[in-house]
């Protein structure tokens, strides 16, 4: 059993009731929390823990009206539940005799004696967990470990006990399995909200309390995701066909959040870069002059002839004249009719040797 386990003890403080000797096993170095129940009429009274074997000579360890102490003890009072809790830390073999007490003005204080059996090895009686949670309608099993075989019981504080292999406590079925060595397993079946409370394993003179809390079993809330439809208030998605579908929730591990965020950022930057390149490419195409189609070109014919006035020059020959012609062609590629003289432009180029 781990050193950090906390042991719980509960006493009902009733005036005039002789409490039987109660021994609570504990391990050295561990912490002990002692919830002490009291009657509602003592709700506004001072509660305290008294240390010592004899009541008349015990000394205050800690009180609810004074939180001063060595740090070994702490106390709190829950007036709604009528219970005050005392915690003792760093137990030693000398921590043995204590009293839970309620201060009574003009009268004798109400008190209950208990003894801690602190050992350096395995305690005489212990459970795996002092705080147990069960769900409504389901079962819960508590394992009570012991060193010496004595009469084994499972009891509810202030109520009845089950001593055989089966029984009932407040309408809840209890089964006790004693087949394993040095342990008896208690199974409570069909838990109800009223099953919540304090119980304890009993093995001879030793008692080990266990607090049971019964709650409704939590359900995983569906993830509300909107697709092409409408999101409902119950976490359902209304599809385009009018059908409802429920989406289960899948928790994303924290270790994946940063890589996913980085990936999304890289993809976004890449898409933006491609978008900019596309815009630049489109602008470059708009600024390039398009080639003219051959059918859209107009051809003209220009004929250069010698001027009669220049024929007398013996120094010039036909080689000094450049003839150029342009033939008009329609868009269907057919030549127009022959050009007339008035339609011809003459150009003379003299070549001087």
mmCIF file of C-alpha atoms in Angstrom:
data_model
loop_
_atom_site.group_PDB
_atom_site.id
_atom_site.type_symbol
_atom_site.label_atom_id
_atom_site.label_comp_id
_atom_site.label_asym_id
_atom_site.label_seq_id
_atom_site.Cartn_x
_atom_site.Cartn_y
_atom_site.Cartn_z
ATOM 1 C CA UNK A 1 0.000 0.000 0.000
ATOM 2 C CA UNK A 2 1.368 3.409 -0.948
ATOM 3 C CA UNK A 3 2.564 5.726 1.801
ATOM 4 C CA UNK A 4 0.343 8.540 0.511
ATOM 5 C CA UNK A 5 -2.882 6.646 1.149
ATOM 6 C CA UNK A 6 -5.266 8.488 3.442
ATOM 7 C CA UNK A 7 -7.156 6.557 6.089
ATOM 8 C CA UNK A 8 -10.567 7.682 7.195
ATOM 9 C CA UNK A 9 -12.333 7.211 10.485
ATOM 10 C CA UNK A 10 -15.876 8.175 11.427
ATOM 11 C CA UNK A 11 -17.407 8.361 14.866
ATOM 12 C CA UNK A 12 -20.944 9.236 15.823
ATOM 13 C CA UNK A 13 -20.802 11.517 18.826
ATOM 14 C CA UNK A 14 -23.894 10.834 20.931
ATOM 15 C CA UNK A 15 -24.153 11.855 24.562
ATOM 16 C CA UNK A 16 -24.412 8.937 26.956
ATOM 17 C CA UNK A 17 -23.347 6.308 24.429
ATOM 18 C CA UNK A 18 -20.378 4.148 25.380
ATOM 19 C CA UNK A 19 -18.205 3.771 22.264
ATOM 20 C CA UNK A 20 -16.509 0.387 21.787
ATOM 21 C CA UNK A 21 -12.720 0.326 21.441
ATOM 22 C CA UNK A 22 -11.932 1.157 17.825
ATOM 23 C CA UNK A 23 -8.527 0.538 16.298
ATOM 24 C CA UNK A 24 -7.670 2.030 12.911
ATOM 25 C CA UNK A 25 -4.671 0.488 11.124
ATOM 26 C CA UNK A 26 -2.304 2.990 9.487
ATOM 27 C CA UNK A 27 1.162 3.085 7.981
ATOM 28 C CA UNK A 28 4.054 5.202 9.253
ATOM 29 C CA UNK A 29 4.659 8.283 7.135
ATOM 30 C CA UNK A 30 1.104 8.344 5.782
ATOM 31 C CA UNK A 31 -1.619 10.920 6.406
ATOM 32 C CA UNK A 32 -4.824 10.195 8.304
ATOM 33 C CA UNK A 33 -8.090 12.068 7.744
ATOM 34 C CA UNK A 34 -10.681 11.503 10.462
ATOM 35 C CA UNK A 35 -14.249 12.636 9.646
ATOM 36 C CA UNK A 36 -16.201 12.868 12.916
ATOM 37 C CA UNK A 37 -19.996 12.951 12.647
ATOM 38 C CA UNK A 38 -22.053 14.857 15.193
ATOM 39 C CA UNK A 39 -25.710 15.594 15.849
ATOM 40 C CA UNK A 40 -27.280 18.619 14.162
ATOM 41 C CA UNK A 41 -27.912 20.304 17.509
ATOM 42 C CA UNK A 42 -24.127 20.719 17.838
ATOM 43 C CA UNK A 43 -23.805 22.485 14.480
ATOM 44 C CA UNK A 44 -22.652 25.806 15.983
ATOM 45 C CA UNK A 45 -20.462 24.313 18.710
ATOM 46 C CA UNK A 46 -16.674 24.220 18.707
ATOM 47 C CA UNK A 47 -15.134 20.937 17.560
ATOM 48 C CA UNK A 48 -11.629 19.740 18.371
ATOM 49 C CA UNK A 49 -9.162 16.874 18.430
ATOM 50 C CA UNK A 50 -7.705 15.902 21.789
ATOM 51 C CA UNK A 51 -4.468 13.904 22.084
ATOM 52 C CA UNK A 52 -3.830 11.469 24.924
ATOM 53 C CA UNK A 53 -4.951 8.166 26.399
ATOM 54 C CA UNK A 54 -6.928 9.605 29.344
ATOM 55 C CA UNK A 55 -9.696 12.075 28.675
ATOM 56 C CA UNK A 56 -9.008 14.115 31.783
ATOM 57 C CA UNK A 57 -5.385 14.640 30.804
ATOM 58 C CA UNK A 58 -5.552 14.866 27.007
ATOM 59 C CA UNK A 59 -4.318 18.038 25.341
ATOM 60 C CA UNK A 60 -5.807 20.040 22.495
ATOM 61 C CA UNK A 61 -4.249 19.133 19.154
ATOM 62 C CA UNK A 62 -6.373 21.518 17.065
ATOM 63 C CA UNK A 63 -9.770 23.289 17.327
ATOM 64 C CA UNK A 64 -12.194 24.758 14.778
ATOM 65 C CA UNK A 65 -12.028 28.196 16.455
ATOM 66 C CA UNK A 66 -8.224 28.243 16.318
ATOM 67 C CA UNK A 67 -6.243 27.002 13.335
ATOM 68 C CA UNK A 68 -2.877 27.565 15.016
ATOM 69 C CA UNK A 69 -0.699 24.492 15.260
ATOM 70 C CA UNK A 70 2.578 22.900 14.261
ATOM 71 C CA UNK A 71 1.383 22.084 10.735
ATOM 72 C CA UNK A 72 0.894 18.443 11.631
ATOM 73 C CA UNK A 73 -2.850 18.875 12.194
ATOM 74 C CA UNK A 74 -5.649 20.580 10.265
ATOM 75 C CA UNK A 75 -9.403 20.718 10.899
ATOM 76 C CA UNK A 76 -12.511 21.812 8.994
ATOM 77 C CA UNK A 77 -16.216 21.799 9.839
ATOM 78 C CA UNK A 78 -18.954 21.044 7.304
ATOM 79 C CA UNK A 79 -22.064 22.275 9.088
ATOM 80 C CA UNK A 80 -24.384 21.209 6.286
ATOM 81 C CA UNK A 81 -23.306 17.565 6.464
ATOM 82 C CA UNK A 82 -22.700 17.873 10.258
ATOM 83 C CA UNK A 83 -19.195 16.471 10.041
ATOM 84 C CA UNK A 84 -15.792 17.849 10.993
ATOM 85 C CA UNK A 85 -12.625 16.511 9.408
ATOM 86 C CA UNK A 86 -9.295 16.198 11.189
ATOM 87 C CA UNK A 87 -6.134 15.452 9.220
ATOM 88 C CA UNK A 88 -2.889 14.236 10.783
ATOM 89 C CA UNK A 89 0.257 14.166 8.664
ATOM 90 C CA UNK A 90 3.532 12.232 8.844
ATOM 91 C CA UNK A 91 2.330 9.537 11.216
ATOM 92 C CA UNK A 92 4.750 7.870 13.598
ATOM 93 C CA UNK A 93 4.400 4.897 15.925
ATOM 94 C CA UNK A 94 3.893 7.363 18.792
ATOM 95 C CA UNK A 95 0.670 8.690 17.242
ATOM 96 C CA UNK A 96 -1.818 6.361 18.898
ATOM 97 C CA UNK A 97 -4.454 7.768 21.291
ATOM 98 C CA UNK A 98 -6.943 10.488 20.285
ATOM 99 C CA UNK A 99 -10.412 11.829 21.006
ATOM 100 C CA UNK A 100 -12.926 13.448 18.641
ATOM 101 C CA UNK A 101 -14.872 15.942 20.730
ATOM 102 C CA UNK A 102 -17.597 18.594 20.631
ATOM 103 C CA UNK A 103 -17.397 21.417 23.139
ATOM 104 C CA UNK A 104 -20.493 21.839 25.331
ATOM 105 C CA UNK A 105 -20.995 25.084 27.218
ATOM 106 C CA UNK A 106 -21.889 24.496 30.902
ATOM 107 C CA UNK A 107 -21.710 20.748 30.506
ATOM 108 C CA UNK A 108 -19.489 17.809 29.727
ATOM 109 C CA UNK A 109 -18.036 17.709 26.202
ATOM 110 C CA UNK A 110 -19.219 14.978 23.885
ATOM 111 C CA UNK A 111 -16.277 12.786 22.933
ATOM 112 C CA UNK A 112 -15.301 9.514 21.279
ATOM 113 C CA UNK A 113 -12.007 7.700 21.766
ATOM 114 C CA UNK A 114 -10.101 6.016 18.949
ATOM 115 C CA UNK A 115 -6.686 4.435 18.540
ATOM 116 C CA UNK A 116 -4.360 4.460 15.572
ATOM 117 C CA UNK A 117 -2.321 1.304 15.042
ATOM 118 C CA UNK A 118 0.674 2.727 13.166
ATOM 119 C CA UNK A 119 3.127 0.195 11.742
ATOM 120 C CA UNK A 120 6.207 0.452 9.488
ATOM 121 C CA UNK A 121 5.082 -2.564 7.423
ATOM 122 C CA UNK A 122 1.751 -3.699 5.978
ATOM 123 C CA UNK A 123 -1.264 -2.601 8.118
ATOM 124 C CA UNK A 124 -3.496 -5.266 9.656
ATOM 125 C CA UNK A 125 -6.423 -4.155 7.486
ATOM 126 C CA UNK A 126 -6.531 -1.859 4.463
ATOM 127 C CA UNK A 127 -8.362 -1.234 1.197
ATOM 128 C CA UNK A 128 -7.083 -0.263 -2.223
ATOM 129 C CA UNK A 129 -8.976 3.053 -2.188
ATOM 130 C CA UNK A 130 -10.841 4.829 0.567
ATOM 131 C CA UNK A 131 -12.820 6.942 -1.918
ATOM 132 C CA UNK A 132 -14.885 4.808 -4.321
ATOM 133 C CA UNK A 133 -17.213 6.003 -7.080
ATOM 134 C CA UNK A 134 -20.077 3.905 -8.475
ATOM 135 C CA UNK A 135 -22.739 4.497 -11.126
ATOM 136 C CA UNK A 136 -26.491 4.185 -10.759
ATOM 137 C CA UNK A 137 -27.733 0.720 -11.738
ATOM 138 C CA UNK A 138 -24.242 -0.762 -11.929
ATOM 139 C CA UNK A 139 -22.031 -2.772 -9.556
ATOM 140 C CA UNK A 140 -18.974 -1.833 -7.538
ATOM 141 C CA UNK A 141 -16.400 -4.062 -5.833
ATOM 142 C CA UNK A 142 -14.226 -3.177 -2.839
ATOM 143 C CA UNK A 143 -11.292 -5.386 -1.829
ATOM 144 C CA UNK A 144 -10.568 -5.595 1.917
ATOM 145 C CA UNK A 145 -7.024 -6.860 2.597
ATOM 146 C CA UNK A 146 -6.147 -8.372 5.977
ATOM 147 C CA UNK A 147 -3.217 -10.107 7.679
ATOM 148 C CA UNK A 148 -4.992 -12.275 10.247
ATOM 149 C CA UNK A 149 -8.168 -14.221 9.592
ATOM 150 C CA UNK A 150 -10.978 -13.041 11.867
ATOM 151 C CA UNK A 151 -14.691 -12.582 11.430
ATOM 152 C CA UNK A 152 -15.174 -10.632 8.204
ATOM 153 C CA UNK A 153 -18.020 -8.133 7.803
ATOM 154 C CA UNK A 154 -19.115 -5.327 5.522
ATOM 155 C CA UNK A 155 -21.070 -2.634 7.358
ATOM 156 C CA UNK A 156 -22.664 0.696 6.680
ATOM 157 C CA UNK A 157 -21.876 3.313 9.302
ATOM 158 C CA UNK A 158 -24.738 3.511 11.777
ATOM 159 C CA UNK A 159 -26.682 0.782 9.942
ATOM 160 C CA UNK A 160 -26.572 -2.979 9.586
ATOM 161 C CA UNK A 161 -23.761 -5.338 8.548
ATOM 162 C CA UNK A 162 -23.512 -8.286 6.151
ATOM 163 C CA UNK A 163 -21.618 -11.186 7.719
ATOM 164 C CA UNK A 164 -22.368 -14.072 5.353
ATOM 165 C CA UNK A 165 -21.769 -14.570 1.664
ATOM 166 C CA UNK A 166 -24.713 -12.353 0.749
ATOM 167 C CA UNK A 167 -27.127 -9.882 2.243
ATOM 168 C CA UNK A 168 -28.726 -6.492 1.764
ATOM 169 C CA UNK A 169 -28.029 -2.965 3.039
ATOM 170 C CA UNK A 170 -30.689 -0.305 2.440
ATOM 171 C CA UNK A 171 -32.109 -2.235 -0.524
ATOM 172 C CA UNK A 172 -28.720 -2.838 -2.174
ATOM 173 C CA UNK A 173 -27.618 -6.453 -2.635
ATOM 174 C CA UNK A 174 -24.208 -7.265 -1.121
ATOM 175 C CA UNK A 175 -22.089 -10.308 -1.975
ATOM 176 C CA UNK A 176 -18.895 -11.219 -0.089
ATOM 177 C CA UNK A 177 -16.305 -13.432 -1.774
ATOM 178 C CA UNK A 178 -13.768 -15.014 0.601
ATOM 179 C CA UNK A 179 -12.121 -17.463 -1.812
ATOM 180 C CA UNK A 180 -8.941 -15.459 -2.251
ATOM 181 C CA UNK A 181 -6.237 -15.619 0.400
ATOM 182 C CA UNK A 182 -5.835 -12.601 2.717
ATOM 183 C CA UNK A 183 -8.579 -10.626 0.985
ATOM 184 C CA UNK A 184 -12.361 -10.595 0.891
ATOM 185 C CA UNK A 185 -14.089 -8.842 -1.997
ATOM 186 C CA UNK A 186 -17.347 -7.001 -1.388
ATOM 187 C CA UNK A 187 -19.626 -6.454 -4.412
ATOM 188 C CA UNK A 188 -22.593 -4.094 -4.198
ATOM 189 C CA UNK A 189 -25.110 -4.670 -6.998
ATOM 190 C CA UNK A 190 -27.701 -2.370 -8.522
ATOM 191 C CA UNK A 191 -26.426 0.843 -6.944
ATOM 192 C CA UNK A 192 -28.913 3.580 -6.139
ATOM 193 C CA UNK A 193 -28.356 7.238 -5.239
ATOM 194 C CA UNK A 194 -29.205 6.443 -1.615
ATOM 195 C CA UNK A 195 -26.376 3.901 -1.604
ATOM 196 C CA UNK A 196 -23.937 6.804 -1.234
ATOM 197 C CA UNK A 197 -22.391 7.025 2.215
ATOM 198 C CA UNK A 198 -19.804 5.622 4.579
ATOM 199 C CA UNK A 199 -19.104 1.883 4.860
ATOM 200 C CA UNK A 200 -16.285 -0.048 6.447
ATOM 201 C CA UNK A 201 -14.487 -3.372 6.276
ATOM 202 C CA UNK A 202 -14.486 -5.154 9.634
ATOM 203 C CA UNK A 203 -11.985 -7.858 10.579
ATOM 204 C CA UNK A 204 -12.071 -8.543 14.284
ATOM 205 C CA UNK A 205 -11.058 -5.409 16.205
ATOM 206 C CA UNK A 206 -9.980 -3.484 13.095
ATOM 207 C CA UNK A 207 -12.211 -1.311 10.948
ATOM 208 C CA UNK A 208 -11.280 0.402 7.676
ATOM 209 C CA UNK A 209 -13.822 2.971 6.425
ATOM 210 C CA UNK A 210 -14.683 3.445 2.751
ATOM 211 C CA UNK A 211 -16.721 6.300 1.327
ATOM 212 C CA UNK A 212 -18.954 5.404 -1.628
ATOM 213 C CA UNK A 213 -20.313 8.043 -3.991
ATOM 214 C CA UNK A 214 -23.020 6.933 -6.441
ATOM 215 C CA UNK A 215 -23.652 9.156 -9.457
ATOM 216 C CA UNK A 216 -25.161 8.918 -12.925
ATOM 217 C CA UNK A 217 -22.764 7.529 -15.495
ATOM 218 C CA UNK A 218 -21.392 10.331 -17.676
ATOM 219 C CA UNK A 219 -22.107 10.167 -21.391
ATOM 220 C CA UNK A 220 -19.936 11.481 -24.188
ATOM 221 C CA UNK A 221 -21.520 14.601 -25.625
ATOM 222 C CA UNK A 222 -21.822 14.471 -29.452
ATOM 223 C CA UNK A 223 -19.856 17.005 -31.462
ATOM 224 C CA UNK A 224 -22.066 19.572 -33.175
ATOM 225 C CA UNK A 225 -20.823 19.973 -36.747
ATOM 226 C CA UNK A 226 -22.544 21.949 -39.492
ATOM 227 C CA UNK A 227 -22.137 20.600 -43.017
ATOM 228 C CA UNK A 228 -24.587 21.435 -45.745
ATOM 229 C CA UNK A 229 -27.465 21.304 -43.318
ATOM 230 C CA UNK A 230 -28.678 22.913 -40.131
ATOM 231 C CA UNK A 231 -27.243 22.238 -36.631
ATOM 232 C CA UNK A 232 -29.752 21.222 -33.980
ATOM 233 C CA UNK A 233 -29.653 21.924 -30.236
ATOM 234 C CA UNK A 234 -29.092 18.244 -29.381
ATOM 235 C CA UNK A 235 -25.810 17.990 -31.248
ATOM 236 C CA UNK A 236 -27.430 16.504 -34.379
ATOM 237 C CA UNK A 237 -26.854 17.648 -37.944
ATOM 238 C CA UNK A 238 -29.806 18.270 -40.263
ATOM 239 C CA UNK A 239 -28.713 17.093 -43.715
ATOM 240 C CA UNK A 240 -29.927 18.482 -47.003
ATOM 241 C CA UNK A 241 -32.298 15.528 -47.386
ATOM 242 C CA UNK A 242 -33.961 16.300 -44.060
ATOM 243 C CA UNK A 243 -32.344 13.393 -42.230
ATOM 244 C CA UNK A 244 -30.632 13.749 -38.848
ATOM 245 C CA UNK A 245 -27.260 12.206 -38.199
ATOM 246 C CA UNK A 246 -25.297 12.267 -34.956
ATOM 247 C CA UNK A 247 -21.539 12.811 -35.033
ATOM 248 C CA UNK A 248 -19.427 11.207 -32.356
ATOM 249 C CA UNK A 249 -16.793 13.303 -30.673
ATOM 250 C CA UNK A 250 -13.166 12.426 -31.254
ATOM 251 C CA UNK A 251 -10.844 14.328 -28.926
ATOM 252 C CA UNK A 252 -7.697 15.604 -30.623
ATOM 253 C CA UNK A 253 -4.507 14.984 -28.636
ATOM 254 C CA UNK A 254 -2.732 18.131 -27.556
ATOM 255 C CA UNK A 255 0.486 16.906 -29.194
ATOM 256 C CA UNK A 256 -1.181 17.072 -32.649
ATOM 257 C CA UNK A 257 -2.556 20.597 -32.388
ATOM 258 C CA UNK A 258 0.742 22.404 -33.129
ATOM 259 C CA UNK A 259 1.763 20.194 -36.133
ATOM 260 C CA UNK A 260 -1.740 20.493 -37.613
ATOM 261 C CA UNK A 261 -1.699 24.280 -37.195
ATOM 262 C CA UNK A 262 1.721 24.475 -38.890
ATOM 263 C CA UNK A 263 0.517 22.308 -41.783
ATOM 264 C CA UNK A 264 -2.560 24.478 -42.291
ATOM 265 C CA UNK A 265 -0.360 27.604 -42.320
ATOM 266 C CA UNK A 266 2.028 26.120 -44.945
ATOM 267 C CA UNK A 267 -0.870 25.089 -47.196
ATOM 268 C CA UNK A 268 -2.426 28.563 -46.926
ATOM 269 C CA UNK A 269 0.871 30.261 -47.873
ATOM 270 C CA UNK A 270 1.352 27.894 -50.828
ATOM 271 C CA UNK A 271 -2.160 28.596 -52.141
ATOM 272 C CA UNK A 272 -1.600 32.352 -51.823
ATOM 273 C CA UNK A 273 1.721 32.077 -53.727
ATOM 274 C CA UNK A 274 0.089 30.109 -56.542
ATOM 275 C CA UNK A 275 -2.723 32.659 -56.740
ATOM 276 C CA UNK A 276 -0.223 35.550 -57.120
ATOM 277 C CA UNK A 277 1.709 33.681 -59.858
ATOM 278 C CA UNK A 278 -1.499 33.040 -61.735
ATOM 279 C CA UNK A 279 -2.416 36.737 -61.663
ATOM 280 C CA UNK A 280 1.054 37.751 -62.927
ATOM 281 C CA UNK A 281 0.884 35.171 -65.726
ATOM 282 C CA UNK A 282 -2.527 36.457 -66.822
ATOM 283 C CA UNK A 283 -1.244 40.059 -66.937
ATOM 284 C CA UNK A 284 1.774 38.995 -69.009
ATOM 285 C CA UNK A 285 -0.476 37.333 -71.570
ATOM 286 C CA UNK A 286 -2.662 40.453 -71.841
ATOM 287 C CA UNK A 287 0.399 42.681 -72.592
ATOM 288 C CA UNK A 288 1.730 40.415 -75.479
ATOM 289 C CA UNK A 289 0.483 41.554 -78.924
ATOM 290 C CA UNK A 290 -1.469 38.869 -80.608
ATOM 291 C CA UNK A 291 -0.496 37.621 -84.049
ATOM 292 C CA UNK A 292 -2.608 38.760 -86.900
ATOM 293 C CA UNK A 293 -4.480 36.124 -88.753
ATOM 294 C CA UNK A 294 -3.503 35.774 -92.339
ATOM 295 C CA UNK A 295 -7.034 36.313 -93.407
ATOM 296 C CA UNK A 296 -7.098 39.717 -91.746
ATOM 297 C CA UNK A 297 -4.087 41.125 -93.737
ATOM 298 C CA UNK A 298 -4.607 43.430 -96.719
ATOM 299 C CA UNK A 299 -2.092 43.273 -99.577
ATOM 300 C CA UNK A 300 -1.497 46.013 -102.141
ATOM 301 C CA UNK A 301 0.535 45.999 -105.377
ATOM 302 C CA UNK A 302 2.884 48.791 -106.220
ATOM 303 C CA UNK A 303 4.719 48.855 -109.629
ATOM 304 C CA UNK A 304 7.717 51.057 -110.225
ATOM 305 C CA UNK A 305 8.346 52.086 -113.870
ATOM 306 C CA UNK A 306 11.078 54.141 -115.428
ATOM 307 C CA UNK A 307 10.269 57.750 -116.059
ATOM 308 C CA UNK A 308 10.520 58.629 -119.735
ATOM 309 C CA UNK A 309 12.420 61.741 -118.810
ATOM 310 C CA UNK A 310 15.161 59.635 -117.390
ATOM 311 C CA UNK A 311 15.480 57.202 -120.299
ATOM 312 C CA UNK A 312 17.979 59.495 -122.008
ATOM 313 C CA UNK A 313 20.530 59.002 -119.294
ATOM 314 C CA UNK A 314 22.978 56.489 -120.620
ATOM 315 C CA UNK A 315 24.734 56.141 -117.318
ATOM 316 C CA UNK A 316 21.721 54.569 -115.676
ATOM 317 C CA UNK A 317 20.434 51.137 -116.461
ATOM 318 C CA UNK A 318 17.596 49.012 -115.324
ATOM 319 C CA UNK A 319 19.825 47.709 -112.581
ATOM 320 C CA UNK A 320 19.621 51.044 -110.841
ATOM 321 C CA UNK A 321 15.898 50.804 -110.409
ATOM 322 C CA UNK A 322 14.191 48.792 -107.689
ATOM 323 C CA UNK A 323 10.758 47.537 -108.496
ATOM 324 C CA UNK A 324 8.364 46.745 -105.713
ATOM 325 C CA UNK A 325 4.904 45.459 -106.049
ATOM 326 C CA UNK A 326 2.050 45.058 -103.639
ATOM 327 C CA UNK A 327 -0.950 43.145 -104.757
ATOM 328 C CA UNK A 328 -4.252 43.821 -103.006
ATOM 329 C CA UNK A 329 -5.801 40.599 -101.796
ATOM 330 C CA UNK A 330 -9.193 40.259 -100.211
ATOM 331 C CA UNK A 331 -9.790 38.303 -97.019
ATOM 332 C CA UNK A 332 -10.604 35.188 -99.025
ATOM 333 C CA UNK A 333 -7.144 35.257 -100.558
ATOM 334 C CA UNK A 334 -8.365 36.217 -104.086
ATOM 335 C CA UNK A 335 -6.520 38.943 -106.082
ATOM 336 C CA UNK A 336 -8.364 42.062 -106.922
ATOM 337 C CA UNK A 337 -8.603 43.352 -110.518
ATOM 338 C CA UNK A 338 -5.511 44.839 -112.147
ATOM 339 C CA UNK A 339 -4.690 48.273 -110.930
ATOM 340 C CA UNK A 340 -5.025 51.209 -113.266
ATOM 341 C CA UNK A 341 -2.295 53.732 -113.922
ATOM 342 C CA UNK A 342 -3.946 56.279 -111.753
ATOM 343 C CA UNK A 343 -3.918 53.797 -108.922
ATOM 344 C CA UNK A 344 -0.210 53.238 -109.176
ATOM 345 C CA UNK A 345 2.373 55.126 -107.224
ATOM 346 C CA UNK A 346 5.740 55.434 -108.882
ATOM 347 C CA UNK A 347 8.944 55.555 -106.965
ATOM 348 C CA UNK A 348 12.328 56.056 -108.506
ATOM 349 C CA UNK A 349 15.551 55.185 -106.801
ATOM 350 C CA UNK A 350 18.751 56.492 -108.400
ATOM 351 C CA UNK A 351 21.872 54.625 -107.800
ATOM 352 C CA UNK A 352 24.992 56.754 -108.172
ATOM 353 C CA UNK A 353 28.128 54.930 -109.051
#
